[in-house]
XYZ file of C-alpha atoms in Angstrom:
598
model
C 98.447 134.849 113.189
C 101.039 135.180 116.056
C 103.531 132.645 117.184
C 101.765 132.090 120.115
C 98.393 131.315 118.353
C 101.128 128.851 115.733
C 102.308 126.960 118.726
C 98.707 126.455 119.688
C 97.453 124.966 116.984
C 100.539 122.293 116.639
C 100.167 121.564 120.130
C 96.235 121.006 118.750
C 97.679 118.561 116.114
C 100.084 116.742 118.466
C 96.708 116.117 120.351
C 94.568 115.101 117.817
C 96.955 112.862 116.521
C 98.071 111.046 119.590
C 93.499 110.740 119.744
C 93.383 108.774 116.522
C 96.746 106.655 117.531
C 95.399 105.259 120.088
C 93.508 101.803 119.922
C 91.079 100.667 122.173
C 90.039 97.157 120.731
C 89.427 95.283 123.831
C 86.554 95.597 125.504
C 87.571 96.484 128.697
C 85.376 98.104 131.139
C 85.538 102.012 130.061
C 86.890 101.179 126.810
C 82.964 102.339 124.966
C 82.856 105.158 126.174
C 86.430 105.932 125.540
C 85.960 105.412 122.294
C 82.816 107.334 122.176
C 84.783 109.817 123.651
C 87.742 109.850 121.301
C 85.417 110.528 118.598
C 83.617 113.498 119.726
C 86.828 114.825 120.873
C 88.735 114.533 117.310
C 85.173 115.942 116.057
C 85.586 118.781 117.920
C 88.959 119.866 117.092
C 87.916 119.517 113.704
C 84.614 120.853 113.852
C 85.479 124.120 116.256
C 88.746 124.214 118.791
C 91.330 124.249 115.892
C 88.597 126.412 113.367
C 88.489 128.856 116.536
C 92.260 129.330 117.650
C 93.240 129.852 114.150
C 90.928 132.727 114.225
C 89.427 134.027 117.290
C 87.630 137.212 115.853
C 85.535 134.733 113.199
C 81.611 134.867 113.565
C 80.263 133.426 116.444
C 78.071 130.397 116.270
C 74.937 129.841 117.883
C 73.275 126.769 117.969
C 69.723 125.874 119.251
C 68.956 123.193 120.739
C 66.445 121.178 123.084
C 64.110 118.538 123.283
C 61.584 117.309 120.899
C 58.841 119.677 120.973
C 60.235 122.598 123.058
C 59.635 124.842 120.287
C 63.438 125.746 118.823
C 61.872 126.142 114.732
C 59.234 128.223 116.277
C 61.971 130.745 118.442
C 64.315 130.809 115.362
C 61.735 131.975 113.328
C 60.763 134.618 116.341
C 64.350 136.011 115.802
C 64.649 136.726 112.280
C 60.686 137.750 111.925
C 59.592 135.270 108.994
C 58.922 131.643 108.658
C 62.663 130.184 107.963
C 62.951 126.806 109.277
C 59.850 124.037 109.281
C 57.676 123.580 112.592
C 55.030 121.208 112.803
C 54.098 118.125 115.123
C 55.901 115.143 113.194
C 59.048 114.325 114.364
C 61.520 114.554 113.566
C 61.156 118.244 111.725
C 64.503 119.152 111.379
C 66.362 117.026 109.504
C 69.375 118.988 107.677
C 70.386 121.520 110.342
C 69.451 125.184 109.224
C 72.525 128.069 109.530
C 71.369 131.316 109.062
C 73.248 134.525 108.780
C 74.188 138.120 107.451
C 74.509 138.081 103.615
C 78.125 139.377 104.873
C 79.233 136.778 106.802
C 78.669 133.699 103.972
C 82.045 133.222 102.731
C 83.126 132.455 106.809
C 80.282 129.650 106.139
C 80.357 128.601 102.994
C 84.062 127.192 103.640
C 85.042 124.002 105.528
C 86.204 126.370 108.108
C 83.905 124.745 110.912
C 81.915 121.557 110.418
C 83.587 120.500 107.783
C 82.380 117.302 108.025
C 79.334 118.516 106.427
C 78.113 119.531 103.512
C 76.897 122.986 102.361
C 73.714 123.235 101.022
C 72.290 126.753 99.678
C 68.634 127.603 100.812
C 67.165 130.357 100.691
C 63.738 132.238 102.640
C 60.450 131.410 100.340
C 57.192 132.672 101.237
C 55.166 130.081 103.238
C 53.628 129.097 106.537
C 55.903 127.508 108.867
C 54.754 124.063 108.055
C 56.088 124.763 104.814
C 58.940 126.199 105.085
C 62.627 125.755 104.624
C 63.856 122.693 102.896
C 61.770 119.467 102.493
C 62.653 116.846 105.259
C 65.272 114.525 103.607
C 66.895 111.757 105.489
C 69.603 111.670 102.887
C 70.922 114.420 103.785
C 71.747 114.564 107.383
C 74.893 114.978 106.744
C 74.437 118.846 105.251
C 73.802 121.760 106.543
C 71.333 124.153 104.912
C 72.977 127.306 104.641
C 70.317 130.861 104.571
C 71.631 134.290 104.317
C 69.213 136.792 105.241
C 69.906 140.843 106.250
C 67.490 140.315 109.188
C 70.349 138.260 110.814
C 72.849 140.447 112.457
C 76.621 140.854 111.413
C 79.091 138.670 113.169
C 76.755 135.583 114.297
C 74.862 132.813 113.131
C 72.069 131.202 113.952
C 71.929 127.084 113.252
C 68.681 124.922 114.484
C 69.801 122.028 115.460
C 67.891 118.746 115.754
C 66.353 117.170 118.879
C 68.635 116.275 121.239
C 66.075 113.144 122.240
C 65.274 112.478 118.248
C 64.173 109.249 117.878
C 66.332 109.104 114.830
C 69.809 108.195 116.106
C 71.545 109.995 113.281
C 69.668 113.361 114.436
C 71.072 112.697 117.930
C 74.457 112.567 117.183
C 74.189 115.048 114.359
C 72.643 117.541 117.558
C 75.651 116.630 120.260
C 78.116 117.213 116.982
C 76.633 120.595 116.495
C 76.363 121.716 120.206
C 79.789 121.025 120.935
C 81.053 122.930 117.659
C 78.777 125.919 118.937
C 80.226 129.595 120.558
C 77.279 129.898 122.737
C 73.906 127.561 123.157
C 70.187 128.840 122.979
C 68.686 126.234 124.469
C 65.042 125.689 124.381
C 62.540 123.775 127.145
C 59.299 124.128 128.078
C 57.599 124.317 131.555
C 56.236 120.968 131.133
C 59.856 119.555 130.373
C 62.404 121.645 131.646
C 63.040 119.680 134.898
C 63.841 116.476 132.439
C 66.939 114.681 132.505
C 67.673 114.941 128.725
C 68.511 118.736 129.026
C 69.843 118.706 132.464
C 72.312 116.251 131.023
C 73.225 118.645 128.207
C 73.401 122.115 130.600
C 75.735 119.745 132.803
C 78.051 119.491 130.166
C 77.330 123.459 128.838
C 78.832 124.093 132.881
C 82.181 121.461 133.095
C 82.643 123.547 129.606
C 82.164 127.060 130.795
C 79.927 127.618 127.505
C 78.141 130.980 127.267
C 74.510 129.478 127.213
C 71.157 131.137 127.317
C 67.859 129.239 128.392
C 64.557 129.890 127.031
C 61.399 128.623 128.781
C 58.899 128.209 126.583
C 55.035 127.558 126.404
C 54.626 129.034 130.360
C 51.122 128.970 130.993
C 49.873 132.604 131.868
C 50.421 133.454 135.874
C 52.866 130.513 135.967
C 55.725 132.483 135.195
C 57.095 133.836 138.225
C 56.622 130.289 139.847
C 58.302 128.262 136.745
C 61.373 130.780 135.926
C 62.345 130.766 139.806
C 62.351 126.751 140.308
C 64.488 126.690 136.813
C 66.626 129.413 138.232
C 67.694 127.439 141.418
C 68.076 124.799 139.365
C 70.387 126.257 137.371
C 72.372 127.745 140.224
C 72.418 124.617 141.753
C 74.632 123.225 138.499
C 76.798 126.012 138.193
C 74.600 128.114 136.002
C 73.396 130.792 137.678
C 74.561 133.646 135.524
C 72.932 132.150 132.249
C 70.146 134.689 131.240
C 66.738 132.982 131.479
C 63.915 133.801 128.540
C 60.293 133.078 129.269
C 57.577 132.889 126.762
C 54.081 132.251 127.418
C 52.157 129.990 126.083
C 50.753 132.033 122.926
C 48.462 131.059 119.946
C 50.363 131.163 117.007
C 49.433 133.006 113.856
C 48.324 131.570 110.321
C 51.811 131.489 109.094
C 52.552 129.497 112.309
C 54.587 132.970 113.879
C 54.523 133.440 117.824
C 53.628 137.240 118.632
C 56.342 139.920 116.901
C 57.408 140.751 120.832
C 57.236 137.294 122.147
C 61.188 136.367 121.518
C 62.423 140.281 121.766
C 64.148 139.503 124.975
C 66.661 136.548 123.381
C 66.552 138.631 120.360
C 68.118 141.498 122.397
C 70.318 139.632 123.934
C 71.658 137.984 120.675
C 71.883 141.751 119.491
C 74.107 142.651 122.106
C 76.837 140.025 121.687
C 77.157 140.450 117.845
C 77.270 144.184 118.358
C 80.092 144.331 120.367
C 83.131 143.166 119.683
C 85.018 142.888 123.009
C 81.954 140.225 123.659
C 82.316 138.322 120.856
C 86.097 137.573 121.982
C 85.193 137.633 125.555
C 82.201 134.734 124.827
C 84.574 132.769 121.892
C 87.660 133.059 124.270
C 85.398 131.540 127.260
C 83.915 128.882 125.363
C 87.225 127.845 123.365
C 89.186 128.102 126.939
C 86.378 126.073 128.600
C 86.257 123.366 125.260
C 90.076 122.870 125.613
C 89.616 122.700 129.204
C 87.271 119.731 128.323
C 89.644 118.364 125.938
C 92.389 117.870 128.426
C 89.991 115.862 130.893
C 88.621 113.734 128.087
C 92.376 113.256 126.780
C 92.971 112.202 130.600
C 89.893 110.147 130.188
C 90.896 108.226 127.366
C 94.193 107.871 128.865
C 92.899 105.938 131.665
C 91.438 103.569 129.219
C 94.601 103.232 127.078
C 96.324 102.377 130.460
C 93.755 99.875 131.214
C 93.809 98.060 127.515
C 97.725 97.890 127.877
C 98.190 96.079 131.265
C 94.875 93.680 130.089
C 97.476 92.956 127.701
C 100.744 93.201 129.182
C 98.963 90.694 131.452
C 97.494 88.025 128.564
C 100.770 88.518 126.814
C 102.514 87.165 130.491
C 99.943 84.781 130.257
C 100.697 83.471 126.834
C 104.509 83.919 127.660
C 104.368 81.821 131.228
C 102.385 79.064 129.590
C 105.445 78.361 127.156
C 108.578 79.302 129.363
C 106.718 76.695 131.825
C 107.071 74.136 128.846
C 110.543 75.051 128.346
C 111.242 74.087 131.661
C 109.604 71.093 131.525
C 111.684 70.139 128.689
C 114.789 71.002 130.840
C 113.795 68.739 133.548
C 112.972 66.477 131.360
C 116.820 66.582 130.087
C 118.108 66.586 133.714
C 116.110 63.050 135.238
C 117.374 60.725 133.059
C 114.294 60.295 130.973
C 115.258 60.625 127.718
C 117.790 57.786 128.797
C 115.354 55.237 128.930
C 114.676 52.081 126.509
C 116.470 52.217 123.226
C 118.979 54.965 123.720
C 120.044 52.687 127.381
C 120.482 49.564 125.156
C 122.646 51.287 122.406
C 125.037 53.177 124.922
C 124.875 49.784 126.667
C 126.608 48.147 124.045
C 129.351 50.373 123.190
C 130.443 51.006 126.497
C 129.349 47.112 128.758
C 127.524 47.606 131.974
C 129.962 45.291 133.480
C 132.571 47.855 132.614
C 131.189 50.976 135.702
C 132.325 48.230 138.201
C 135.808 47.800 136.952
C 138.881 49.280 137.726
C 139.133 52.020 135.294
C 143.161 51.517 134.644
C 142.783 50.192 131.359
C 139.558 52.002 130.494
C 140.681 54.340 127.534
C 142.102 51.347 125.612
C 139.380 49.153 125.999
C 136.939 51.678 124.900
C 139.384 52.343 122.119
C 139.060 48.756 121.040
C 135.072 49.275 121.281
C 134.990 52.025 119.063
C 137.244 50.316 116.781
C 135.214 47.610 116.392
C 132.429 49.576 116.776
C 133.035 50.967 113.296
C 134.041 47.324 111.852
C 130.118 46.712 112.211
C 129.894 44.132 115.533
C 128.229 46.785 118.030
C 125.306 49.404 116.988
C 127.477 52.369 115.623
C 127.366 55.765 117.876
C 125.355 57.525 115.473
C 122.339 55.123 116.558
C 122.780 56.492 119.904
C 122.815 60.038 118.722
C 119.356 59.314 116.926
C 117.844 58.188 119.580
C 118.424 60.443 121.955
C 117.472 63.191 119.217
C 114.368 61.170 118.347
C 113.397 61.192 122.380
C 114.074 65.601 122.523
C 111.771 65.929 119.528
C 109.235 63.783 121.126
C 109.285 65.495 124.590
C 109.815 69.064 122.881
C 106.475 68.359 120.131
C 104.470 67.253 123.497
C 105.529 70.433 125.430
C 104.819 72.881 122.693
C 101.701 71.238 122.448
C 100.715 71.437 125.806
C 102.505 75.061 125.446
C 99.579 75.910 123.164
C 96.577 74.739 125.060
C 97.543 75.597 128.245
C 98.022 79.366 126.816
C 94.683 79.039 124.758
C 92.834 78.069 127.953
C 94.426 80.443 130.455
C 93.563 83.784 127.659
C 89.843 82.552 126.998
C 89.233 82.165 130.777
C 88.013 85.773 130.556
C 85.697 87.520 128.272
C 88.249 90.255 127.554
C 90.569 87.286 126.280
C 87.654 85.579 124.369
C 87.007 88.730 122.736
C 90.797 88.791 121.717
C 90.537 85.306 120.286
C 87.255 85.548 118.194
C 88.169 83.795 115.316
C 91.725 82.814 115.834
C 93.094 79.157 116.556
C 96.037 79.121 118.793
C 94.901 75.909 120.171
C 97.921 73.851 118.924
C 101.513 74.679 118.437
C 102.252 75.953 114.646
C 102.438 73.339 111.812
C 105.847 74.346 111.123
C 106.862 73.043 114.968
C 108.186 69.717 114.540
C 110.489 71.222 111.551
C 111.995 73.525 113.596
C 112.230 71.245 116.832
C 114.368 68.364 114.441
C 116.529 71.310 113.347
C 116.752 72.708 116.831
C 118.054 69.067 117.820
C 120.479 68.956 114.822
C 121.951 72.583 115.208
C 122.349 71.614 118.917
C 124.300 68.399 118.448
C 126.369 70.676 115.627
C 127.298 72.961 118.174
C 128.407 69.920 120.547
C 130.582 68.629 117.765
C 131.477 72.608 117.655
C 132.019 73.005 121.401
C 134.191 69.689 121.553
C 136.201 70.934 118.715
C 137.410 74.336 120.065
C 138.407 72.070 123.583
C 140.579 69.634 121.848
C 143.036 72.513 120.760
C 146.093 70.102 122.375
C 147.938 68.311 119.800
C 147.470 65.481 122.790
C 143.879 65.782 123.110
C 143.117 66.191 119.487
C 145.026 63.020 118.552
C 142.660 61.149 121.508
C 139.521 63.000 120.007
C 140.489 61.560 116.486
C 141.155 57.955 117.393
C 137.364 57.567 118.732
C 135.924 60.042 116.686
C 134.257 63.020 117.552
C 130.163 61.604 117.095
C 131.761 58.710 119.707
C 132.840 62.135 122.073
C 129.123 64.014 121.276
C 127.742 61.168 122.243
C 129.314 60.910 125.474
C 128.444 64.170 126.551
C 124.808 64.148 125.886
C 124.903 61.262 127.890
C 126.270 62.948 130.539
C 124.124 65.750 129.997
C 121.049 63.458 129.993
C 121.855 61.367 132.756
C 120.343 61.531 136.044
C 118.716 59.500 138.510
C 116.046 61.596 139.119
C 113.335 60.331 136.529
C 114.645 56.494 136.413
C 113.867 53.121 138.958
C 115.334 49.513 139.115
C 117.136 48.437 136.649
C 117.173 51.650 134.312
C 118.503 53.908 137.322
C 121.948 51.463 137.858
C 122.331 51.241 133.591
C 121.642 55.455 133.177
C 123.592 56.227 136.118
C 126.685 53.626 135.249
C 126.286 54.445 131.652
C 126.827 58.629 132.598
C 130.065 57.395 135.470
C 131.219 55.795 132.041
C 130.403 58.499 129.794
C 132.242 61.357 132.261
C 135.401 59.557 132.840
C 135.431 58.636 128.905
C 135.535 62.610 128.601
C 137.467 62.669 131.295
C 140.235 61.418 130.426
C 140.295 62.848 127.048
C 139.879 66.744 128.322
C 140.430 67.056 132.087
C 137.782 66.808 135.216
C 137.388 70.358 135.215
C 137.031 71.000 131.298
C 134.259 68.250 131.108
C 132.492 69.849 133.450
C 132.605 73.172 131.795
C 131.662 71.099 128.883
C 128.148 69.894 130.240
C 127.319 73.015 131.629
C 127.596 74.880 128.395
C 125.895 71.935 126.000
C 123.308 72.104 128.792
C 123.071 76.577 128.902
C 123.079 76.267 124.854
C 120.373 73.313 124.868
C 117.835 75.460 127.462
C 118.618 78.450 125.726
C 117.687 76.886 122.163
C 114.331 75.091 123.627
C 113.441 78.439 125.295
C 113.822 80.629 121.879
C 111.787 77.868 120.215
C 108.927 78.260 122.922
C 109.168 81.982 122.400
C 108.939 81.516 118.861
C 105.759 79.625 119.436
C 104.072 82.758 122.047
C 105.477 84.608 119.387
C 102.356 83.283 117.231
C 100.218 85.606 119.393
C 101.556 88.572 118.410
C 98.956 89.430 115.520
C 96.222 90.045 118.240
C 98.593 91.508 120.823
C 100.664 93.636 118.491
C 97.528 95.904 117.396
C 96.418 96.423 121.123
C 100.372 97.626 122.225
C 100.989 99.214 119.059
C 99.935 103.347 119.023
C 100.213 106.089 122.150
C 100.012 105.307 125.816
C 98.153 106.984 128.493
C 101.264 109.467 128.939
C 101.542 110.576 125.441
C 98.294 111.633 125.523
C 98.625 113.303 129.006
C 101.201 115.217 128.082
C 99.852 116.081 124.848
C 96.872 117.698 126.442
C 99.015 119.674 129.124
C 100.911 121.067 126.465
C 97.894 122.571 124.108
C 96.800 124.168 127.827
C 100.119 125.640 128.565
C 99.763 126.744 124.738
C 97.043 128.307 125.154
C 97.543 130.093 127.986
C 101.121 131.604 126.143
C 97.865 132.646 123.295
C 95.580 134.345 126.881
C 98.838 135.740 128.011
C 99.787 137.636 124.656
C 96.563 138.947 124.416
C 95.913 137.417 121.354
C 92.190 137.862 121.007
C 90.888 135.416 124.322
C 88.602 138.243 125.969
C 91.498 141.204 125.360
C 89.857 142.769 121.735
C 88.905 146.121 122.543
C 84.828 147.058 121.978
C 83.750 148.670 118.719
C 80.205 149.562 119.858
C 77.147 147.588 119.281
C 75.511 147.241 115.789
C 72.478 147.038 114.694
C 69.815 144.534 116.263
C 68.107 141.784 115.059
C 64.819 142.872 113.650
């Protein structure tokens, strides 16, 4: 194996890999058949593409198919001469797939070389009618494949009857599209009555976008009809691309008592089966076609696939906006909530009343400091409500306006995702109606680390033996106090009476700070308690979306649409490096034809 053919088959990995990685669990609108898709192509990589690259001069596969009732146990048995495989009217016959070939050629099947999803079965040729023979219908084991070596099958291809196509048996159906798309070249069976059908025109569509080597075979023409049936099939089939695929027709012929169409009735496929396995440069030439044509396929499927990858992520780069806008929303209600001088309102206005006297915003400020000094002096004696009642309050009114927001957080988000079915899908069986249990814990703490930080913040300001020595006569919960009241305050959320107290009691608060640090400090001050306090309330709402990242996670998580792109145009520009070197893809030179079947 060259470096060329190497390179191939880890470009074929890389591929198959970034296949698997990718998850399509919403259902989106091509994300069924995508998956569908997915799993034929990792089947056939498996199955044949990687089995064939790694060696190009293996056996060639043919498979059989066709329709219920066009006859494919009846032509296998026409090649090799002898009742092999069971016929009859009860469908579905063929149950385990039969492979024949050349007693020489076993050990290529025997292995897990191709198919290897399947297991081997040994069967062997017995002497009865066609109704009888090969190996009794077994529903059990659809997932072998009965393996018959006989010397009537030539050297250097197989023969494998597949099931229907159109089985009524699901399990058959698949088990026939696995089988096709593992095959070098298709034999595929109709009848006159049938052969304008959808079911195979579907199939010989697909034999065309994959540049398969494919031979038809009309069967049952009634006598005269021939002429008249082959050409209508043969525009047909130039009309899809096909009109170099050889065309077989067999007329409608009794069979004999061992169910056996005429010994020259199938001599024409038989030939032509004859010829390929008898000559090497055809083999390569018809494996090289069909492997250039399946990796062909595998690229647009890959591109396919990709689409739909592209599709699930932006369903949920959008629903993960979604979830995300609901709570940064919150968040910002909270900070307007902090701005308009709600959280000012009833008992935190009555305790900062009494520390600092309404009366007090209309006075002459010349004699302020003392007189507050006096306050908090007797503040602490026990006459007024100590500043740490303040400070609960206003922590007591955050909590309550952060626990309502995350709640309404939650249930907007909820509603918004389960709007559409791709979101209900998502949620089956969650319950991110309401915030997390845990919320109102980590809200209080948010609070407490925040009025920490304050305590922090006013620390690292007072660095002035001058200032300090002011800080430490009030105290510094008297200063925190004082600045979430003039972060709080505003007149934007309060009427009447409560708008000249909140307003007055921030005037207060700001020249209290003021005078301690400087106009321009304090208002460096604010702005930073208020940056830290948004940025704590956001990270909390975040921490709540954050909830829906067990159903988001699984959906993002794995290859995008341009892994998988450039996955696939790498195996093709492998494989054409493998064409190039002449590596085996139609380049072996001929060795003459052997013997035919007989």
């Amino acid at each position: 194996m060259n470096d060329a053919t190497l390179a191939a088959l880890d470009r074929l990995d890389v591929l198959r890999s970034a296949l698997e990685s990718v998850p399509l669990p919403l259902p989106t609108a091509a994300a069924d058949a995508a998956r569908e898709a997915r799993a034929a192509a990792v089947r056939q990589i498996d199955d044949y593409v990687g089995p064939r690259i790694g060696d190009l001069e293996a056996p060639l596969l043919a498979v059989v198919g066709g329709s219920t009732g066009a006859g494919k146990s009846t032509l296998v048995n026409a090649l090799v001469g002898l009742p092999v495989t069971r016929t009859g009217v009860i469908r579905p016959t063929t149950r385990q797939p039969i492979l024949l070939h050349a007693p020489g050629d076993a050990a290529w099947f025997a292995s897990t070389r191709i198919l290897p999803g399947l297991a081997r079965v040994r069967g062997a040729v017995r002497d009865a009618p066609a109704q009888q023979a090969g190996e009794d219908p077994d529903a059990g084991q659809i997932g072998s494949v009965v393996l018959v070596a006989d010397e009537r099958v030539p050297q250097d291809l197989a023969i494998l009857d597949a099931p229907d196509v159109d089985s009524i048996a699901d399990e058959n159906r698949a088990l026939a599209a696995q089988l096709l798309a593992a095959a070098d070249l298709w034999l595929f069976a109709t009848t006159a009555n049938r052969y304008a059908d959808a079911v195979p025109w579907r199939l010989l569509d697909d034999a065309a976008s994959r540049d398969i080597t494919v031979g038809i075979v009309l069967n049952r023409v009634p006598p005269g009809a021939e002429d008249e049936v082959e050409a209508d099939l043969r525009q047909m089939l130039a009309a899809r691309g096909l009109a170099s695929a050889p065309v077989f027709v067999i007329a409608e012929s009794t069979l004999d008592e061992r169910g056996m169409l005429p010994a020259d009735a199938a001599e024409g496929v038989r030939a032509w089966l004859a010829a390929i396995a008898g000559d090497r440069a055809e083999r390569a030439r018809v494996a090289g076609r069909t492997l250039a044509g399946a990796v062909g396929r595998l690229a647009a499927t890959a591109a396919a696939i990709a689409d739909a990858r592209d599709e699930q992520l932006a369903v949920a780069r959008d629903l993960r906006e979604t979830v995300l806008g609901a709570h940064d929303d919150a968040a910002d209600r909270i900070g307007d909530a902090t701005r308009d001088g709600v959280l000012l309102r009833g008992e935190v206005l009555a305790r900062w009343q009494d520390f600092v006297g309404t009366s007090d915003v209309f006075r002459t400020l010349e004699s302020w400091f003392s007189r507050t000094r006096d306050r908090v002096t007797a503040w602490f004696q026990g006459r007024p409500a100590p500043p740490i009642e303040v400070e609960h309050e206003i922590e007591t009114g955050l909590h309550a306006v952060m626990l309502d927001e995350a709640g309404r957080a939650a249930s907007d988000a909820w509603a918004r995702v389960r709007h559409s079915a791709v979101g209900r899908a998502l949620t089956d069986g969650a319950d991110l109606a309401h915030p997390s249990p845990d919320v109102s814990e980590h809200a209080a703490r948010l609070v407490r680390e925040w009025q920490q930080a304050l305590v922090e913040l006013i620390g690292e300001q007072a660095a002035g033996k001058r200032t300090k020595a002011r800080v430490m006569s009030l105290g510094l919960n008297v200063i925190t106090v004082a600045l979430m009241v003039v972060v709080f305050a505003s007149t934007g959320g309060l009427t009447g009476g409560e708008l000249a107290i909140a307003g007055g009691s921030a005037v207060v608060g700001q020249k209290l700070l003021e005078t301690i640090f400087g106009e321009d400090a304090v208002r460096r001050l604010a702005a930073q308690a208020r940056d830290d306090l948004d940025a704590r309330v956001h990270a909390l709402l975040r921490e709540q979306a954050g909830r829906w990242d067990a159903l988001l996670a699984p959906v993002e998580a794995g290859a995008d649409g341009e892994t998988l792109r450039e996955a696939a145009r790498r195996l093709e520009a492998a494989m054409a490096e493998v064409a190039a070197g002449g590596a085996g893809i139609g380049a072996v030179p001929g060795d003459g034809p052997q013997e035919p079947l007989r």
